[in-house]
Amino acid sequence: MSTAVAEVPVETRIHYLNASYGIKSWLFTTDHKRIALLYLGSITLMFFIGGAMAVLMRLHLIEPAGALVQPETYNKLFTMHGVVMLFFFLVPSIPATLGNFLVPMMIGARDLAFPKLNLLSWYVYITGATFTLYALISGGVDTGWTFYTPLSSHYLTTHVIAAATGVFINGFSSILTGLNFIVTIHKMRAPGLTWKRMQLFLWSIYATSVIFVLATPVIAIALFLVVLERAFHVGIFDPAIGGDPVLFQHLFWFYSHPAVYIMILPGMGVVSELVTCFSRKKPFGYMFIAYSSMAIAMISFFVWGHHMFVSGQSVYAGFIFSALSFAVAIPSAIKVFNWTATLYKGSISYQAPMLYALGFIGLFTMGGLTGLFLASMATDIHLHDTYFVIAHFHYIMVGGAVMGYLGGIHYWWPKITGRLYHDGWARFAALVIFVGFNLTFFPQYMLGYLGMPRRYAVYPSEFQVLNVMSSAGASILGVGYLIPFIYLLWSIRYGPVAGSNPWGAKGLEWETPSPPPTNNFQEPPVVAEEPYGYAEPEHAHV
Amino acid sequence: MAGALLAQWPQLRPANASISAGRIDHLYFFLTGLTLFFTFAIFATIFYFMIKYRRRSEQERPPATEQSFALELTWIIIPSLICVFVFLWGASLFFAAARPPQGAIEIFVVGKQWMWHLQHPEGQREINQLHVPVDVPVRLTMTSEDVIHDFFVPAFRMKMDVVPGRYTSEWFQATQPGSYHLFCAQYCGTLHSGMTGTIEVMTPTDYAQWLRDNSTTESMVQTGQQLFTRLGCDTCHLADGSGAGPALQGRFGKPLTLRDGQTRVMDEAYVRQSIFDPGSLPLPNYRPVMPTFRGQVSEEQILQLIAYIKSLGSGERTQAP
Amino acid sequence: MSESAATNPLAAPPAHRASPALHHQFEELEQQYDASNFGMWVFLATEVMFFGGLFTAYIIYRSIYYPGFVAGSHGLEGDFGAAMTFILLASSFTMALSVHAAREGKRAMLVVLLLLTIFLGIAFLGIKFTEYGHKWHEQMVPGLNFNPSVEALRGAPGNAVELFMCFYFFMTGLHALHMIIGIGLLSVMTILAWRGKIRRDNYDRIEVSGLYWHFVDIIWIYLFPLLYLVGGRYK
């Protein structure tokens, strides 16, 4: 890399955080790094709101007859938990925070292709969140995050239109972010940075962005049609005039299946970065990992019917969806094997980011394999709409995506803030989260197999022991999530100052000071080497 | 407290009470073994590498490992083969689950917020309960009056959505007498978790007794026949075929050709569609004068009409009404 | 801090000092132009997916309820439909000419052509809303006053015709919304052009607006036969 870094003490150096002050300099910023922090604040707030719903749900479920709330309220809790966590936390989590911060830096650019559009993206997100929170505060919504018709279009009396509108608007935030990333990665790579020299995080963000752009509009139209049907009391999903409510499911899942890959692919990209850095090895099978991201993105568009095996869908359509669902598992398996092989003969250190990455690999493997139970049509008959499905997707989304997100936040925290956090606390929190997570969700596999349906406010008493175990785990998990919140915030003020590359990592983002200057690079760096050159002779690194 | 919890220690398997249950469980256990094996293998490998290759000094710069195309191919091909195997196994079991055997008892189910209405062919009605004999196939034809529900019996490993505006069906053959949970498994509103019931599987003698004890004055066929007259169907669908509409004797279950050349089979769905939407099924040689009965008949009445039309024979006559 | 570009993080690099139209994140005008064009194409891909959901639903229902769709379609005013098609095609022509004018730096021509395009767009909307008014009078608006006469049903079942009318209003309404957005976009462009802000080095904003306008036109080219010409109209 050609950019030399002059280390000027943080107190006198101008960087993106102190280049300008005042609320207007943040609310009208077009700096991708500041926008990333705006997102970080908002999605953290949404995470704790969604988490609060989960805490209430798990407290309620310690009693078979329900310990806390009426069924109407419970239905609103699980709906809002799903809507907030999926649309307002998981979907934007890594792309809008780490993606926004790192994509220009990793390709050697000064900013994204469309900085003002980036800011607009955040405002659109806030608008969507406002509609959704309005629905929450004014009494809640109880459609389930899946908004199935005709329940949502004709039968419920809650604020369905507000909630659906919030999700609809938020979709445009995703679309604009994805558009920005695609154009940036295509058109603004530094000289010498070919596709095959890009860091794996960029490949995964690119694949995610393709899904953002092609899938999100379909849920937009699906929800738009539900809103119209609700407003005009007639529509194309209405069986009374010959409409088909199952058509909504097709449109909904056409987005929502690829959406789950939006949630996991960036986490996989983070894990690729963490595993290579903390074992000081270049990734085993770089091209396989890169192409597997693209394969997952493409195949993911053709498997949506596996959510509908028992919806009355044709058996033959089911066969195709089932076969393709198995096919989409293979690229994920390729990644897991390649990450494991990267560790071989490496020089492995166990700082918190690495603990999160390794936790991701193990838990994602289990979560992904339990997906096979659901891809297989016969077992899906029994397990569909039971707690098995809940356990499966939480293993992937929480054991996978959230741990990937936390690992990435911890890894790039020094770059973002210029400070180091206390690694002892961080490792402790990672362990608490790992234990709490497994205790919460492993019993749910068993509950599902035993037949406990999901979205139940009351349940037969023979399911109580497993529910109590799960709730106990949830309380541990909740504590586990609070710990990083505390020490990370603390480190901003009191943490030791970080150098430009505290981990000794390879990557263009580490070639800048921590925190970076507003323009990242004055001249675009010229890239002359393959990425992840850990085995190469050392350049001078601070 | 711990003692009380331990005493309740959950069994790990639901009851195995249908012929499908055991077969699906075999696949489930295979997948469980597969999952545990690979999860453990990955965890163990990672753990081993973490210890064996832990960083011993800050200056360590491990050499790059050679990429291995052979290894990549191996771990692509082996999982793919396993996936193909599991797919075929699951698909074949599902295919069997979608095809009820001949001679199944036909039970009609209407789901509505928040209860199940069931009717036996002999006319017995049940709410939130279904009595069936053991070792006899039972086929459920189901629809909903309002939102989408789902008829789920964990002990039978059986589940199917119940959709307004159309029929769905599932079948089972119970293997053990007993009382088994029935759950609604598609979120349907406020009392979704209250929309539960039981399937009572009885020995043949007990079942026969139950039928007698609960017999009604009218079978579904008889109710259907009365509706057929009351709604005026018999003014056009004359038995000798001389009316404005085709005769229905001996037609149920048979294929027929529509005016545009499409072939359809006269099954439950076809009868329902022709009652609600006659204009969508124009027949050659008949003018499209049948009015729609949308809004005039309930789902349960449609099922009774279907029972009557079925009884008019599909080639051979069934029991006299 | 030194003044040289290499170490002063706030000084602008050479290419930027040469052309004020070059945004700070790009290295060259050509890259900027490329990126903005590519960005609009990606956006149009999302629009295809958005309308695509509706078109897919339409195709499914048309095959199930064909007689109702034929009846509903014959109840639409084909002359209006044809006029709207012609107007939009003409507006795409004027739009393409305006891009050419912008590229050539011809301010007056650019403004005139943009105004023409806007005018044609407004004419399209005028006809569309007139049609909606007629449908209201005929009591053919689902959810609001759907109560068609027997003649209007043309022998098809009422519910199928109602489904068709749902598609008619949803699809043309969504299209009209996009037209309104397009007219808004072009109005902004017209004001910028009038003020002399469009030059040869930043005309890509006109080209990108043109892409959007052409896309909305193409959606109509699909809508017109799918809605107005079902079942053969001019036997």
Tab-separated table of C-alpha atoms in Angstrom, chain B residues 2-244:
chain	number	residue	atom	x	y	z
B	2	ALA	CA	-36.490	-28.009	41.678
B	3	GLY	CA	-38.006	-31.327	42.610
B	4	ALA	CA	-41.357	-30.348	41.182
B	5	LEU	CA	-39.705	-29.254	37.977
B	6	LEU	CA	-37.666	-32.414	37.744
B	7	ALA	CA	-40.754	-34.505	38.280
B	8	GLN	CA	-42.179	-32.802	35.245
B	9	TRP	CA	-39.040	-33.403	33.248
B	10	PRO	CA	-40.288	-33.355	29.692
B	11	GLN	CA	-40.407	-36.420	27.586
B	12	LEU	CA	-38.279	-35.943	24.548
B	13	ARG	CA	-40.655	-37.279	21.933
B	14	PRO	CA	-44.269	-36.578	21.210
B	15	ALA	CA	-46.559	-39.603	21.082
B	16	ASN	CA	-46.058	-41.799	18.068
B	17	ALA	CA	-49.651	-42.365	17.128
B	18	SER	CA	-49.982	-42.576	13.382
B	19	ILE	CA	-48.388	-44.555	10.593
B	20	SER	CA	-46.639	-41.428	9.319
B	21	ALA	CA	-45.290	-40.499	12.735
B	22	GLY	CA	-42.737	-43.268	12.939
B	23	ARG	CA	-41.519	-42.689	9.389
B	24	ILE	CA	-41.148	-38.961	9.869
B	25	ASP	CA	-39.397	-39.581	13.159
B	26	HIS	CA	-36.794	-41.731	11.410
B	27	LEU	CA	-35.942	-38.860	9.112
B	28	TYR	CA	-35.981	-36.471	12.065
B	29	PHE	CA	-33.556	-38.613	14.033
B	30	PHE	CA	-31.254	-38.966	11.032
B	31	LEU	CA	-31.197	-35.203	10.664
B	32	THR	CA	-30.609	-34.818	14.396
B	33	GLY	CA	-27.651	-37.148	14.185
B	34	LEU	CA	-26.338	-35.287	11.160
B	35	THR	CA	-26.697	-31.927	12.893
B	36	LEU	CA	-25.047	-33.054	16.087
B	37	PHE	CA	-22.256	-34.757	14.189
B	38	PHE	CA	-21.321	-31.773	12.059
B	39	THR	CA	-21.817	-29.229	14.818
B	40	PHE	CA	-19.648	-31.243	17.131
B	41	ALA	CA	-17.082	-31.861	14.398
B	42	ILE	CA	-16.793	-28.169	13.585
B	43	PHE	CA	-16.683	-27.113	17.232
B	44	ALA	CA	-14.111	-29.785	18.030
B	45	THR	CA	-11.921	-28.898	15.060
B	46	ILE	CA	-12.055	-25.217	15.894
B	47	PHE	CA	-11.298	-25.924	19.534
B	48	TYR	CA	-8.380	-28.139	18.582
B	49	PHE	CA	-6.933	-25.574	16.185
B	50	MET	CA	-7.453	-22.803	18.701
B	51	ILE	CA	-5.299	-24.599	21.190
B	52	LYS	CA	-2.744	-26.136	18.892
B	53	TYR	CA	-2.146	-22.963	16.911
B	54	ARG	CA	-2.565	-20.392	19.621
B	55	ARG	CA	-0.367	-17.375	19.191
B	56	ARG	CA	2.855	-17.829	21.106
B	57	SER	CA	4.553	-14.569	20.266
B	58	GLU	CA	3.582	-11.251	18.773
B	59	GLN	CA	6.145	-11.661	15.994
B	60	GLU	CA	4.678	-14.869	14.652
B	61	ARG	CA	3.993	-14.740	10.930
B	62	PRO	CA	2.661	-18.127	9.910
B	63	PRO	CA	3.332	-19.085	6.299
B	64	ALA	CA	0.378	-19.215	3.961
B	65	THR	CA	-1.215	-22.643	3.525
B	66	GLU	CA	-1.596	-24.030	0.053
B	67	GLN	CA	-5.092	-23.795	-1.349
B	68	SER	CA	-6.539	-27.184	-2.088
B	69	PHE	CA	-9.042	-27.574	-4.857
B	70	ALA	CA	-9.418	-31.228	-3.966
B	71	LEU	CA	-10.440	-30.387	-0.421
B	72	GLU	CA	-12.933	-27.800	-1.664
B	73	LEU	CA	-14.469	-30.319	-4.030
B	74	THR	CA	-14.694	-32.895	-1.264
B	75	TRP	CA	-16.572	-30.672	1.050
B	76	ILE	CA	-18.865	-29.568	-1.711
B	77	ILE	CA	-19.631	-33.009	-3.058
B	78	ILE	CA	-20.168	-34.860	0.187
B	79	PRO	CA	-22.664	-32.354	1.642
B	80	SER	CA	-24.398	-32.223	-1.733
B	81	LEU	CA	-24.843	-35.968	-1.774
B	82	ILE	CA	-26.178	-35.910	1.761
B	83	CYS	CA	-28.585	-33.137	0.753
B	84	VAL	CA	-29.830	-35.045	-2.266
B	85	PHE	CA	-30.405	-38.075	-0.086
B	86	VAL	CA	-32.319	-36.152	2.557
B	87	PHE	CA	-34.327	-34.286	-0.070
B	88	LEU	CA	-35.453	-37.491	-1.755
B	89	TRP	CA	-36.325	-39.106	1.552
B	90	GLY	CA	-38.360	-36.113	2.721
B	91	ALA	CA	-40.049	-35.585	-0.617
B	92	SER	CA	-41.173	-39.189	-0.875
B	93	LEU	CA	-42.646	-39.151	2.634
B	94	PHE	CA	-44.427	-35.880	1.833
B	95	PHE	CA	-45.787	-37.305	-1.398
B	96	ALA	CA	-47.246	-40.233	0.526
B	97	ALA	CA	-48.714	-37.841	3.086
B	98	ALA	CA	-50.443	-35.979	0.284
B	99	ARG	CA	-52.185	-39.070	-1.064
B	100	PRO	CA	-54.875	-40.586	1.105
B	101	PRO	CA	-55.538	-44.284	0.555
B	102	GLN	CA	-58.854	-45.569	-0.740
B	103	GLY	CA	-61.628	-46.134	1.702
B	104	ALA	CA	-60.686	-43.344	4.054
B	105	ILE	CA	-63.359	-41.995	6.358
B	106	GLU	CA	-64.256	-38.531	5.104
B	107	ILE	CA	-64.420	-35.926	7.829
B	108	PHE	CA	-65.269	-32.318	7.052
B	109	VAL	CA	-63.656	-29.521	9.002
B	110	VAL	CA	-64.545	-25.860	9.135
B	111	GLY	CA	-62.221	-23.634	11.096
B	112	LYS	CA	-63.335	-20.298	12.366
B	113	GLN	CA	-62.133	-17.821	14.947
B	114	TRP	CA	-61.552	-19.538	17.398
B	115	MET	CA	-62.943	-23.043	17.186
B	116	TRP	CA	-63.101	-26.123	15.020
B	117	HIS	CA	-66.338	-27.462	13.625
B	118	LEU	CA	-66.110	-31.035	12.442
B	119	GLN	CA	-68.721	-33.231	10.854
B	120	HIS	CA	-68.805	-36.976	10.288
B	121	PRO	CA	-70.390	-38.325	7.113
B	122	GLU	CA	-73.153	-39.899	9.169
B	123	GLY	CA	-73.985	-36.442	10.415
B	124	GLN	CA	-72.414	-36.320	13.866
B	125	ARG	CA	-71.044	-32.889	14.616
B	126	GLU	CA	-68.192	-32.100	16.967
B	127	ILE	CA	-66.645	-28.943	18.246
B	128	ASN	CA	-62.907	-28.931	19.002
B	129	GLN	CA	-62.903	-32.714	19.185
B	130	LEU	CA	-62.684	-35.496	16.686
B	131	HIS	CA	-63.500	-39.102	17.483
B	132	VAL	CA	-61.959	-41.602	15.100
B	133	PRO	CA	-61.340	-45.324	15.064
B	134	VAL	CA	-57.811	-46.696	15.279
B	135	ASP	CA	-56.136	-48.303	12.255
B	136	VAL	CA	-58.505	-46.782	9.725
B	137	PRO	CA	-57.405	-44.015	7.345
B	138	VAL	CA	-59.210	-40.724	7.913
B	139	ARG	CA	-59.231	-37.914	5.385
B	140	LEU	CA	-60.000	-34.371	6.447
B	141	THR	CA	-61.426	-31.901	3.946
B	142	MET	CA	-61.085	-28.477	5.433
B	143	THR	CA	-61.911	-24.850	4.853
B	144	SER	CA	-62.101	-21.707	6.900
B	145	GLU	CA	-64.912	-19.272	7.379
B	146	ASP	CA	-62.687	-16.319	8.090
B	147	VAL	CA	-58.894	-16.211	8.317
B	148	ILE	CA	-56.235	-18.825	7.667
B	149	HIS	CA	-55.977	-21.451	10.408
B	150	ASP	CA	-54.036	-24.693	10.581
B	151	PHE	CA	-55.078	-28.159	11.750
B	152	PHE	CA	-52.074	-29.568	13.598
B	153	VAL	CA	-51.888	-32.875	15.445
B	154	PRO	CA	-48.330	-33.341	16.752
B	155	ALA	CA	-48.874	-36.986	17.676
B	156	PHE	CA	-49.719	-37.771	14.038
B	157	ARG	CA	-46.979	-35.476	12.649
B	158	MET	CA	-49.743	-33.961	10.594
B	159	LYS	CA	-50.349	-30.343	9.704
B	160	MET	CA	-52.174	-28.427	6.980
B	161	ASP	CA	-53.321	-24.829	6.638
B	162	VAL	CA	-57.063	-24.227	6.539
B	163	VAL	CA	-57.723	-21.463	4.015
B	164	PRO	CA	-60.848	-19.397	3.345
B	165	GLY	CA	-62.090	-19.671	-0.197
B	166	ARG	CA	-60.730	-23.122	-0.919
B	167	TYR	CA	-60.365	-26.635	0.384
B	168	THR	CA	-57.240	-28.228	1.709
B	169	SER	CA	-56.984	-31.774	2.892
B	170	GLU	CA	-54.791	-34.077	4.909
B	171	TRP	CA	-55.109	-37.651	6.044
B	172	PHE	CA	-53.877	-39.876	8.822
B	173	GLN	CA	-54.202	-43.385	10.128
B	174	ALA	CA	-54.032	-43.562	13.895
B	175	THR	CA	-52.156	-46.477	15.404
B	176	GLN	CA	-52.804	-46.092	19.126
B	177	PRO	CA	-55.974	-45.326	21.009
B	178	GLY	CA	-55.671	-42.262	23.158
B	179	SER	CA	-56.357	-38.588	23.403
B	180	TYR	CA	-54.044	-36.325	21.412
B	181	HIS	CA	-53.573	-32.597	21.190
B	182	LEU	CA	-55.100	-30.664	18.345
B	183	PHE	CA	-53.593	-27.190	17.879
B	184	CYS	CA	-54.285	-24.343	15.515
B	185	ALA	CA	-50.863	-23.682	14.039
B	186	GLN	CA	-51.421	-20.594	11.926
B	187	TYR	CA	-51.722	-17.378	13.879
B	188	CYS	CA	-55.338	-16.308	13.542
B	189	GLY	CA	-55.922	-13.501	15.990
B	190	THR	CA	-56.587	-12.961	19.665
B	191	LEU	CA	-57.484	-16.472	20.795
B	192	HIS	CA	-55.177	-18.357	18.469
B	193	SER	CA	-53.637	-20.155	21.437
B	194	GLY	CA	-57.101	-21.098	22.644
B	195	MET	CA	-58.105	-22.746	19.387
B	196	THR	CA	-57.108	-26.181	20.595
B	197	GLY	CA	-58.828	-29.488	21.060
B	198	THR	CA	-58.266	-33.212	21.069
B	199	ILE	CA	-58.372	-36.135	18.711
B	200	GLU	CA	-59.936	-39.109	20.460
B	201	VAL	CA	-58.701	-42.327	18.911
B	202	MET	CA	-60.887	-45.257	19.872
B	203	THR	CA	-61.025	-48.975	19.313
B	204	PRO	CA	-63.466	-49.953	16.552
B	205	THR	CA	-66.056	-51.131	19.032
B	206	ASP	CA	-65.855	-47.976	21.090
B	207	TYR	CA	-66.071	-45.897	17.957
B	208	ALA	CA	-69.144	-47.696	16.738
B	209	GLN	CA	-70.687	-47.129	20.147
B	210	TRP	CA	-69.805	-43.466	20.034
B	211	LEU	CA	-71.398	-43.092	16.627
B	212	ARG	CA	-74.586	-44.639	17.926
B	213	ASP	CA	-74.575	-42.504	21.052
B	214	ASN	CA	-74.147	-39.373	19.041
B	215	SER	CA	-76.210	-40.181	16.043
B	216	THR	CA	-78.241	-37.433	14.543
B	217	THR	CA	-81.448	-37.694	12.684
B	218	GLU	CA	-79.727	-36.677	9.521
B	219	SER	CA	-76.559	-37.649	7.802
B	220	MET	CA	-74.630	-35.069	5.846
B	221	VAL	CA	-76.015	-36.613	2.681
B	222	GLN	CA	-79.578	-36.109	3.844
B	223	THR	CA	-78.956	-32.527	4.867
B	224	GLY	CA	-77.305	-31.987	1.540
B	225	GLN	CA	-80.239	-33.432	-0.330
B	226	GLN	CA	-82.640	-31.127	1.459
B	227	LEU	CA	-80.484	-28.138	0.616
B	228	PHE	CA	-80.319	-29.278	-2.983
B	229	THR	CA	-84.108	-29.045	-3.161
B	230	ARG	CA	-84.545	-25.947	-1.012
B	231	LEU	CA	-82.056	-23.920	-3.042
B	232	GLY	CA	-83.664	-24.994	-6.276
B	233	CYS	CA	-80.709	-26.921	-7.646
B	234	ASP	CA	-83.007	-29.752	-8.652
B	235	THR	CA	-84.996	-27.503	-10.993
B	236	CYS	CA	-82.066	-27.379	-13.430
B	237	HIS	CA	-79.962	-30.392	-12.542
B	238	LEU	CA	-82.614	-32.957	-13.425
B	239	ALA	CA	-81.617	-36.583	-12.987
B	240	ASP	CA	-82.487	-37.455	-16.560
B	241	GLY	CA	-80.315	-34.687	-17.991
B	242	SER	CA	-83.240	-32.834	-19.643
B	243	GLY	CA	-82.882	-29.719	-17.534
B	244	ALA	CA	-80.989	-26.507	-18.103
